[in-house]
């Protein structure tokens, strides 16, 4: 890409000398971008001389005539055909866009250079742009290096390694120059309370929806400065990214684009066949065919399983009379965490769990005792992390015995299969759903279950996504899900009912006199 300053206008030519440490981009053509009136994007042959010796007759665009070629600055980005022919042009015409593309499509590199173009083009006072990914450390690896690389040839560029932004020379005396920030969605405070002229949400599937609705959307609506936002990524099931893509396909304000590995032509046919051979079918369909219908890799609960569980409708009439009523109580530890008390009987989870915030140990014990009494619970399992142990001690002091403390990181019963009790309980919930379990539509529960993933520990045992990662993605602790799985902590014996209780009651007439007396 060349940067020319001609009569007050910026001109950009994408292409030139390759892409340094970021290989794989097409080297056959150069894409020309001009920001003077009436000129947009166009192709020219790449068989021209080096800068300073360019014969402008080799170019078919009139705006090159009279250009002083000595003022050219070359930025080493050659866009892949999809970016050159479609994406850069359409993104310039739309305020909102959703791009779904396979791995190795060049999503991040393309967006980095699109932001560079916009930052150079902008005549606003102190324009600001951001490329946001799921985690700060991840974005530092995949985006921060490329941003510095592609802007390093621009004279006067400033790099802030602490706050991860580059600043361009200012067009307006006394004002801050245009800035491009690299930000992690796990640090949302870095994006709050300011304005943005353009934002890219990279791998939006791995972000909580509030990143867009509560933080980015208000920040780009800044008076006359109508900022843009583009969502990019690879499918990971039918989550918030899927919903955004569906919206983009039917909303005229959005540009929607989907490219699988066969459409893009980036990977040759032989390599595609090798990928299919080496990868599980589900993984290939998701990562390279951009198939939203398959569940995310290592997702504990598939979308189909959750849909079935939440759509089932059971009542106490559907549950055997001798099934025990089991309660699970996840104890809030601090801040906005919640104490959640669920009750389950057989294949039915009762709706409307008891949810409390900011209770001390005595208050929490009182509410759990109230639930035990009112629900006539056969057993209550209580999370004993931190203040939970004090709650259990208080309940026993009050005379309650049908309870048991559960340390989430404690050893599983099947300790050769599961890394800890937490993993064991969640897998028991999965088996229960597969057996026909019914879940109530409690707000937030589906979302908390959908983000649970599993993997194998170094000992070959099943383990789950660390709770800290779940909290980063959700923006809250998965208290509803943790309270629910506590009802699967241990097996509870069937109710020991008397003979009269096991038989249906016979209907009898209640009279005030004896029939025999009238004989």
Coordinates of C-alpha atoms in Angstrom, one line a residue:
X1 CA 0.0 0.0 0.0
X2 CA 1.3 3.5 -0.9
X3 CA 0.4 6.6 0.9
X4 CA 0.4 9.8 -1.1
X5 CA -0.4 13.3 0.0
X6 CA -1.5 15.3 -3.1
X7 CA -3.3 18.6 -2.9
X8 CA -4.5 17.9 0.6
X9 CA -5.9 14.4 -0.3
X10 CA -4.7 11.1 1.0
X11 CA -4.2 8.3 -1.6
X12 CA -3.6 4.7 -0.7
X13 CA -2.3 1.9 -2.9
X14 CA -2.6 -1.6 -1.4
X15 CA 0.0 -4.0 -2.5
X16 CA 3.7 -4.0 -3.3
X17 CA 6.3 -6.1 -1.5
X18 CA 4.5 -8.9 0.2
X19 CA 3.4 -9.2 3.8
X20 CA 6.5 -9.9 5.8
X21 CA 5.8 -12.2 8.8
X22 CA 2.1 -12.6 7.8
X23 CA 2.3 -14.7 4.6
X24 CA -0.4 -16.2 2.4
X25 CA -1.8 -13.1 0.8
X26 CA -2.2 -12.9 -3.0
X27 CA 0.8 -11.3 -4.7
X28 CA -0.6 -11.2 -8.3
X29 CA -2.4 -7.9 -8.2
X30 CA -2.3 -4.5 -6.4
X31 CA -5.4 -2.9 -5.1
X32 CA -5.5 0.9 -5.4
X33 CA -7.5 3.0 -3.0
X34 CA -8.0 6.7 -3.4
X35 CA -9.8 9.1 -1.1
X36 CA -10.2 12.0 -3.5
X37 CA -13.6 12.9 -4.7
X38 CA -15.2 10.4 -7.0
X39 CA -12.5 7.7 -6.8
X40 CA -12.9 4.5 -4.8
X41 CA -11.3 1.1 -5.4
X42 CA -9.7 -0.3 -8.5
X43 CA -7.3 -3.0 -9.8
X44 CA -4.0 -2.4 -11.6
X45 CA -1.4 -4.8 -12.9
X46 CA 1.5 -5.5 -10.5
X47 CA 4.2 -5.5 -13.2
X48 CA 5.2 -1.9 -12.5
X49 CA 8.6 -0.5 -11.5
X50 CA 9.6 0.3 -7.9
X51 CA 8.3 3.5 -6.3
X52 CA 10.0 6.6 -7.7
X53 CA 10.4 4.9 -11.2
X54 CA 6.7 4.1 -11.8
X55 CA 5.5 4.8 -15.3
X56 CA 2.0 6.0 -14.7
X57 CA 1.0 4.7 -18.1
X58 CA 1.0 1.2 -16.7
X59 CA -1.9 2.2 -14.5
X60 CA -5.4 2.5 -15.8
X61 CA -6.7 5.0 -13.2
X62 CA -6.7 8.6 -14.2
X63 CA -5.9 9.9 -10.7
X64 CA -2.3 8.8 -11.0
X65 CA -1.5 11.4 -13.7
X66 CA 0.7 14.1 -12.3
X67 CA 1.4 12.4 -9.0
X68 CA 4.9 13.0 -7.6
X69 CA 5.9 9.4 -7.1
X70 CA 8.7 10.3 -4.7
X71 CA 6.1 11.1 -2.0
X72 CA 4.9 7.4 -1.9
X73 CA 5.0 5.5 1.3
X74 CA 4.6 1.7 0.8
X75 CA 2.6 -0.3 3.4
X76 CA 3.1 -4.1 2.8
X77 CA -0.4 -5.3 2.6
X78 CA -1.8 -7.2 -0.4
X79 CA -5.5 -8.0 0.1
X80 CA -6.8 -11.4 -0.8
X81 CA -9.4 -11.3 -3.6
X82 CA -12.5 -11.4 -1.4
X83 CA -11.2 -8.4 0.5
X84 CA -10.1 -6.5 -2.6
X85 CA -13.2 -7.2 -4.7
X86 CA -16.0 -7.2 -2.1
X87 CA -15.2 -6.7 1.6
X88 CA -13.3 -3.4 1.7
X89 CA -15.8 -1.8 -0.7
X90 CA -18.9 -3.1 1.1
X91 CA -17.6 -2.2 4.6
X92 CA -17.0 1.3 3.4
X93 CA -20.7 1.5 2.4
X94 CA -22.2 0.1 5.5
X95 CA -22.2 1.2 9.1
X96 CA -22.9 -2.4 10.4
X97 CA -21.7 -5.6 9.0
X98 CA -21.4 -9.3 9.9
X99 CA -18.6 -11.4 8.3
X100 CA -18.7 -15.2 8.8
X101 CA -15.6 -16.9 7.4
X102 CA -13.5 -20.0 7.8
X103 CA -10.1 -20.3 9.5
X104 CA -7.2 -18.8 7.7
X105 CA -9.5 -16.5 5.7
X106 CA -7.5 -13.5 6.9
X107 CA -10.2 -11.8 8.9
X108 CA -8.0 -10.1 11.5
X109 CA -5.3 -8.9 9.0
X110 CA -8.0 -7.6 6.6
X111 CA -9.7 -5.6 9.4
X112 CA -6.4 -4.3 10.8
X113 CA -5.7 -2.7 7.4
X114 CA -9.2 -1.5 6.9
X115 CA -8.9 0.4 10.2
X116 CA -5.6 1.8 9.0
X117 CA -7.3 3.1 5.9
X118 CA -10.1 4.7 7.8
X119 CA -7.7 6.3 10.3
X120 CA -5.7 7.8 7.5
X121 CA -8.9 9.0 5.7
X122 CA -10.7 10.5 8.6
X123 CA -10.9 14.3 8.9
X124 CA -12.6 14.2 12.3
X125 CA -11.0 15.6 15.4
X126 CA -9.1 12.9 17.3
X127 CA -10.8 9.9 15.6
X128 CA -10.6 6.6 17.6
X129 CA -10.9 3.0 16.4
X130 CA -10.7 -0.3 18.2
X131 CA -10.2 -4.0 17.3
X132 CA -11.7 -6.0 20.1
X133 CA -11.2 -9.7 20.7
X134 CA -12.2 -12.1 23.4
X135 CA -9.0 -11.8 25.5
X136 CA -6.3 -9.2 25.8
X137 CA -3.5 -11.7 25.7
X138 CA -4.9 -13.3 22.6
X139 CA -5.3 -10.0 20.8
X140 CA -1.8 -9.0 21.6
X141 CA -0.6 -12.0 19.7
X142 CA -2.9 -12.0 16.7
X143 CA -3.5 -8.3 16.1
X144 CA -1.1 -6.0 18.0
X145 CA 1.9 -7.3 16.1
X146 CA 0.3 -6.9 12.7
X147 CA -1.0 -3.4 13.5
X148 CA 2.5 -2.2 14.4
X149 CA 4.0 -3.9 11.4
X150 CA 1.7 -2.4 8.8
X151 CA 1.9 1.1 10.3
X152 CA 5.6 1.1 11.0
X153 CA 6.5 2.7 7.6
X154 CA 4.3 5.8 8.3
X155 CA 6.4 8.7 9.4
X156 CA 5.5 10.2 12.7
X157 CA 3.5 7.1 13.9
X158 CA 3.4 6.7 17.7
X159 CA 3.2 3.4 19.5
X160 CA 1.9 3.0 23.1
X161 CA 2.9 -0.5 24.3
X162 CA 1.1 -0.1 27.6
X163 CA -2.3 0.8 26.4
X164 CA -1.9 -1.0 23.0
X165 CA -2.6 1.7 20.5
X166 CA -0.9 3.4 17.6
X167 CA -1.4 7.1 16.9
X168 CA -1.2 8.7 13.5
X169 CA 0.1 12.2 12.8
X170 CA -2.6 14.7 13.5
X171 CA -4.3 16.6 10.7
X172 CA -5.6 19.2 13.1
X173 CA -3.0 21.4 15.0
X174 CA -3.3 20.8 18.7
X175 CA -5.6 17.8 18.5
X176 CA -4.7 14.1 19.1
X177 CA -4.1 12.1 16.0
X178 CA -6.2 9.2 14.9
X179 CA -5.7 6.2 17.2
X180 CA -6.3 2.4 16.7
X181 CA -6.6 0.4 19.9
X182 CA -6.2 -3.4 20.4
X183 CA -8.5 -4.4 23.3
X184 CA -9.7 -7.6 25.0
X185 CA -13.4 -8.1 25.7
X186 CA -12.3 -9.4 29.1
X187 CA -11.4 -5.8 30.0
X188 CA -14.7 -4.0 29.1
X189 CA -13.9 -1.0 31.2
X190 CA -11.2 0.0 28.7
X191 CA -14.1 0.6 26.2
X192 CA -16.6 2.3 28.5
X193 CA -17.2 6.0 28.8
X194 CA -15.7 7.1 25.6
X195 CA -16.5 7.5 21.9
X196 CA -15.5 5.2 18.9
X197 CA -15.6 6.1 15.3
X198 CA -15.1 2.4 14.3
X199 CA -15.1 -0.9 16.2
X200 CA -14.3 -4.4 15.0
X201 CA -15.6 -7.3 17.3
X202 CA -13.4 -10.2 16.4
X203 CA -14.6 -13.7 17.3
X204 CA -17.9 -12.3 18.6
X205 CA -19.0 -15.8 19.4
X206 CA -16.7 -15.8 22.4
X207 CA -18.0 -12.5 23.8
X208 CA -21.0 -11.9 26.0
X209 CA -23.8 -10.0 24.1
X210 CA -23.6 -7.1 26.5
X211 CA -20.3 -6.1 24.9
X212 CA -22.3 -4.9 22.0
X213 CA -25.6 -3.8 23.5
X214 CA -24.3 -2.1 26.6
X215 CA -20.8 -0.8 25.7
X216 CA -20.1 -0.5 22.0
X217 CA -23.5 0.5 20.7
X218 CA -23.9 3.6 22.9
X219 CA -20.2 4.5 22.3
X220 CA -20.5 4.7 18.5
X221 CA -23.6 6.9 18.7
X222 CA -21.8 10.2 19.3
X223 CA -23.8 13.1 17.9
X224 CA -23.0 13.6 14.3
X225 CA -20.1 11.1 14.5
X226 CA -21.9 8.0 13.6
X227 CA -19.3 5.3 14.2
X228 CA -19.5 1.8 12.7
X229 CA -19.2 -1.7 14.1
X230 CA -18.3 -4.9 12.2
X231 CA -18.8 -8.4 13.7
X232 CA -16.4 -11.1 12.4
X233 CA -15.7 -14.7 13.3
X234 CA -16.1 -18.4 12.7
X235 CA -19.3 -20.2 13.9
X236 CA -19.4 -21.8 17.3
X237 CA -23.0 -23.0 17.4
X238 CA -26.2 -21.0 17.3
X239 CA -25.2 -18.3 19.8
X240 CA -25.1 -14.5 19.8
X241 CA -22.9 -14.4 16.7
X242 CA -25.5 -16.6 14.9
X243 CA -28.3 -14.3 16.0
X244 CA -26.4 -11.3 14.7
X245 CA -25.8 -13.0 11.3
X246 CA -29.5 -13.8 11.0
X247 CA -30.3 -10.2 11.7
X248 CA -27.8 -8.9 9.2
X249 CA -29.3 -11.0 6.4
X250 CA -32.7 -9.4 6.8
X251 CA -31.8 -5.9 7.9
X252 CA -31.0 -3.3 5.2
X253 CA -28.8 -1.4 7.6
X254 CA -26.4 -4.4 7.8
X255 CA -24.1 -6.1 5.3
X256 CA -24.0 -9.9 5.7
X257 CA -21.2 -12.1 4.2
X258 CA -20.5 -15.8 4.6
X259 CA -17.6 -17.6 3.0
X260 CA -16.7 -21.2 3.5
X261 CA -13.4 -22.8 2.4
X262 CA -14.8 -23.8 -1.0
X263 CA -16.1 -20.3 -1.7
X264 CA -13.0 -18.4 -0.8
X265 CA -10.5 -20.4 -2.9
X266 CA -7.8 -19.6 -0.4
X267 CA -6.9 -23.2 0.4
X268 CA -6.2 -25.6 -2.4
X269 CA -8.4 -28.7 -3.0
X270 CA -5.7 -31.1 -1.9
X271 CA -5.2 -29.3 1.4
X272 CA -9.0 -29.2 2.0
X273 CA -9.2 -33.0 1.5
X274 CA -6.3 -33.5 4.0
X275 CA -8.1 -31.2 6.5
X276 CA -11.2 -33.3 6.2
X277 CA -9.2 -36.5 6.7
X278 CA -7.4 -35.2 9.8
X279 CA -10.3 -33.4 11.6
X280 CA -13.5 -34.7 13.1
X281 CA -16.5 -34.1 10.8
X282 CA -18.1 -31.7 13.3
X283 CA -15.0 -29.7 13.7
X284 CA -14.4 -29.4 9.9
X285 CA -18.0 -28.4 9.3
X286 CA -17.8 -25.7 11.9
X287 CA -14.3 -24.3 11.3
X288 CA -14.2 -24.6 7.5
X289 CA -17.7 -24.9 6.2
X290 CA -19.0 -22.2 8.5
X291 CA -21.9 -24.4 9.6
X292 CA -23.8 -22.8 12.5
X293 CA -26.0 -25.9 12.9
X294 CA -23.2 -28.0 14.6
X295 CA -22.4 -27.5 18.3
X296 CA -19.2 -25.9 19.4
X297 CA -16.3 -28.3 19.8
X298 CA -16.1 -29.8 23.4
X299 CA -19.4 -28.1 24.2
X300 CA -20.9 -30.1 27.1
X301 CA -24.5 -29.4 26.3
X302 CA -25.5 -29.4 22.6
X303 CA -28.1 -26.9 21.4
X304 CA -30.4 -29.8 20.5
X305 CA -30.1 -31.2 24.1
X306 CA -30.9 -27.9 25.7
X307 CA -33.8 -27.2 23.4
X308 CA -35.4 -30.6 24.2
X309 CA -34.9 -30.1 28.0
X310 CA -36.3 -26.6 28.1
X311 CA -39.3 -27.6 25.8
X312 CA -40.3 -30.6 27.9
X313 CA -43.3 -30.1 30.3
X314 CA -43.6 -32.4 33.3
X315 CA -45.6 -32.1 36.4
X316 CA -45.7 -34.0 39.7
X317 CA -48.2 -36.4 38.1
X318 CA -45.5 -37.6 35.7
X319 CA -43.0 -38.4 38.6
X320 CA -43.1 -41.6 40.6
X321 CA -44.6 -41.0 44.0
X322 CA -41.5 -42.4 45.8
X323 CA -38.9 -40.2 44.1
X324 CA -37.0 -38.1 46.6
X325 CA -37.1 -34.3 46.5
X326 CA -33.6 -33.0 46.3
X327 CA -32.4 -29.4 46.8
X328 CA -29.2 -27.7 45.7
X329 CA -27.9 -24.5 47.2
X330 CA -25.1 -22.5 45.7
X331 CA -23.9 -20.0 48.2
X332 CA -23.0 -16.4 47.1
X333 CA -19.5 -15.4 48.1
X334 CA -19.2 -11.7 47.4
X335 CA -20.4 -8.8 45.3
X336 CA -23.1 -9.5 42.8
X337 CA -22.9 -13.3 43.1
X338 CA -26.2 -14.9 44.0
X339 CA -27.3 -17.6 46.4
X340 CA -29.5 -19.9 44.4
X341 CA -31.7 -22.7 45.8
X342 CA -33.2 -25.3 43.3
X343 CA -35.4 -28.3 43.9
X344 CA -35.6 -31.4 41.7
X345 CA -37.7 -34.5 41.9
X346 CA -36.8 -37.2 39.4
X347 CA -36.9 -35.9 35.9
X348 CA -38.5 -32.6 36.8
X349 CA -36.8 -29.4 38.0
X350 CA -39.2 -27.1 39.8
X351 CA -39.5 -23.6 38.3
X352 CA -38.7 -20.3 40.1
X353 CA -35.6 -21.1 42.2
X354 CA -35.0 -19.0 45.3
X355 CA -32.4 -16.4 44.4
X356 CA -30.9 -14.0 46.9
X357 CA -28.1 -11.4 47.0
X358 CA -25.8 -10.0 49.6
X359 CA -26.8 -12.2 52.5
X360 CA -24.6 -12.9 55.5
X361 CA -24.1 -16.4 56.9
X362 CA -27.0 -16.3 59.3
X363 CA -29.5 -15.0 56.7
X364 CA -28.4 -17.6 54.2
X365 CA -28.9 -20.4 56.7
X366 CA -32.4 -19.1 57.6
X367 CA -33.5 -19.0 53.9
X368 CA -32.1 -22.5 53.2
X369 CA -33.9 -23.8 56.4
X370 CA -37.1 -22.2 55.2
X371 CA -36.8 -23.9 51.8
X372 CA -36.1 -27.3 53.5
X373 CA -39.2 -26.9 55.7
X374 CA -41.6 -25.7 53.0
X375 CA -40.4 -28.1 50.3
X376 CA -40.1 -31.1 52.7
X377 CA -36.8 -31.8 51.1
X378 CA -35.4 -35.3 51.5
X379 CA -31.8 -34.0 51.0
X380 CA -30.2 -30.6 50.5
X381 CA -26.7 -30.3 49.0
X382 CA -24.8 -27.1 49.8
X383 CA -21.7 -25.6 48.2
X384 CA -19.2 -25.2 51.0
X385 CA -16.8 -22.8 49.2
X386 CA -15.8 -20.0 51.6
X387 CA -18.9 -18.9 53.6
X388 CA -20.8 -22.1 52.7
X389 CA -19.1 -24.1 55.5
X390 CA -20.4 -21.6 58.0
X391 CA -23.9 -22.0 56.6
X392 CA -23.8 -25.7 57.0
X393 CA -22.5 -25.4 60.6
X394 CA -25.4 -23.0 61.4
X395 CA -28.0 -25.3 59.9
X396 CA -26.7 -28.3 61.9
X397 CA -26.8 -26.1 65.0
X398 CA -30.4 -25.5 64.2
X399 CA -31.1 -29.2 64.2
X400 CA -31.2 -29.9 60.4
X401 CA -29.7 -33.3 59.4
X402 CA -30.9 -33.9 55.9
X403 CA -28.1 -31.9 54.3
X404 CA -24.6 -32.5 53.0
X405 CA -21.7 -30.1 52.2
X406 CA -20.2 -30.4 48.7
X407 CA -16.8 -28.9 47.8
X408 CA -16.8 -28.2 44.1
X409 CA -13.1 -29.0 43.8
X410 CA -13.3 -32.1 45.9
X411 CA -12.7 -35.6 44.6
X412 CA -15.4 -37.2 42.4
X413 CA -17.0 -40.5 43.3
X414 CA -15.8 -41.8 40.0
X415 CA -12.4 -40.3 40.5
X416 CA -10.8 -42.2 37.6
X417 CA -13.2 -40.6 35.1
X418 CA -13.7 -37.1 36.5
X419 CA -11.2 -34.6 37.7
X420 CA -13.4 -33.3 40.5
X421 CA -17.0 -33.2 41.8
X422 CA -17.8 -30.2 39.7
X423 CA -17.2 -32.1 36.5
X424 CA -19.0 -35.2 37.8
X425 CA -22.1 -33.2 38.7
X426 CA -22.3 -31.4 35.3
X427 CA -21.9 -34.7 33.4
X428 CA -24.7 -36.2 35.6
X429 CA -26.9 -33.3 34.5
X430 CA -26.1 -34.1 30.9
X431 CA -27.0 -37.8 31.4
X432 CA -30.2 -36.7 33.1
X433 CA -31.2 -34.5 30.2
X434 CA -30.5 -37.3 27.8
X435 CA -32.8 -39.5 29.9
X436 CA -35.7 -37.1 29.5
X437 CA -35.1 -34.4 32.2
X438 CA -37.2 -31.2 31.9
X439 CA -35.8 -27.8 32.7
X440 CA -37.8 -24.6 33.4
X441 CA -37.2 -21.4 31.3
X442 CA -35.4 -19.5 34.1
X443 CA -33.8 -16.4 32.6
X444 CA -30.1 -16.9 32.3
X445 CA -30.0 -20.6 32.9
X446 CA -29.8 -21.6 29.3
X447 CA -26.9 -19.2 28.7
X448 CA -25.0 -20.4 31.7
X449 CA -25.3 -24.0 30.6
X450 CA -24.4 -23.3 26.9
X451 CA -20.9 -21.9 27.8
X452 CA -19.8 -25.0 29.7
X453 CA -17.0 -26.8 27.8
X454 CA -15.0 -29.8 28.7
X455 CA -11.5 -31.2 28.1
X456 CA -9.2 -33.9 29.4
X457 CA -6.7 -33.3 32.2
X458 CA -3.1 -34.5 32.0
X459 CA -4.3 -37.5 33.9
X460 CA -6.9 -38.3 31.2
X461 CA -9.9 -37.3 33.4
X462 CA -12.8 -35.1 32.3
X463 CA -12.7 -31.5 33.5
X464 CA -14.7 -28.4 32.7
X465 CA -14.0 -24.8 31.7
X466 CA -12.5 -22.9 34.7
X467 CA -15.2 -20.9 36.4
X468 CA -13.1 -17.7 36.0
X469 CA -13.3 -18.1 32.2
X470 CA -17.0 -18.5 32.4
X471 CA -17.4 -15.4 34.5
X472 CA -15.3 -13.4 32.0
X473 CA -17.5 -14.6 29.1
X474 CA -20.9 -14.1 30.9
X475 CA -20.0 -11.1 32.9
X476 CA -21.3 -12.9 36.0
X477 CA -20.9 -16.1 38.0
X478 CA -22.9 -19.1 36.7
X479 CA -24.8 -19.4 40.1
X480 CA -28.0 -20.7 38.5
X481 CA -26.2 -23.6 36.8
X482 CA -24.1 -24.4 39.8
X483 CA -27.1 -24.5 42.1
X484 CA -28.9 -26.8 39.7
X485 CA -26.1 -29.3 39.4
X486 CA -25.8 -29.6 43.1
X487 CA -29.0 -31.6 43.0
X488 CA -26.9 -34.3 41.3
X489 CA -24.1 -34.3 43.9
X490 CA -25.0 -37.7 45.3
X491 CA -27.6 -40.4 44.9
X492 CA -30.5 -40.0 47.4
X493 CA -32.6 -43.1 48.4
X494 CA -36.2 -43.4 47.4
X495 CA -38.7 -42.2 49.9
X496 CA -39.7 -44.8 52.5
X497 CA -43.4 -44.6 52.3
X498 CA -45.9 -46.6 54.4
X499 CA -48.3 -49.1 52.9
X500 CA -51.2 -46.7 53.0
X501 CA -49.0 -44.1 51.2
X502 CA -48.1 -46.4 48.4
X503 CA -51.7 -47.2 47.5
X504 CA -54.2 -44.7 45.8
X505 CA -56.7 -43.4 48.3
X506 CA -60.3 -44.6 47.9
X507 CA -63.0 -42.1 47.6
X508 CA -65.3 -42.1 50.7
X509 CA -68.4 -40.3 51.7
X510 CA -68.2 -38.2 54.8
X511 CA -71.6 -38.4 56.6
X512 CA -72.8 -37.2 60.0
X513 CA -74.7 -40.5 60.7
X514 CA -74.2 -44.2 60.6
X515 CA -76.0 -46.1 57.9
X516 CA -76.4 -49.0 60.2
X517 CA -78.3 -46.9 62.7
X518 CA -81.1 -46.5 60.1
X519 CA -81.5 -50.2 59.6

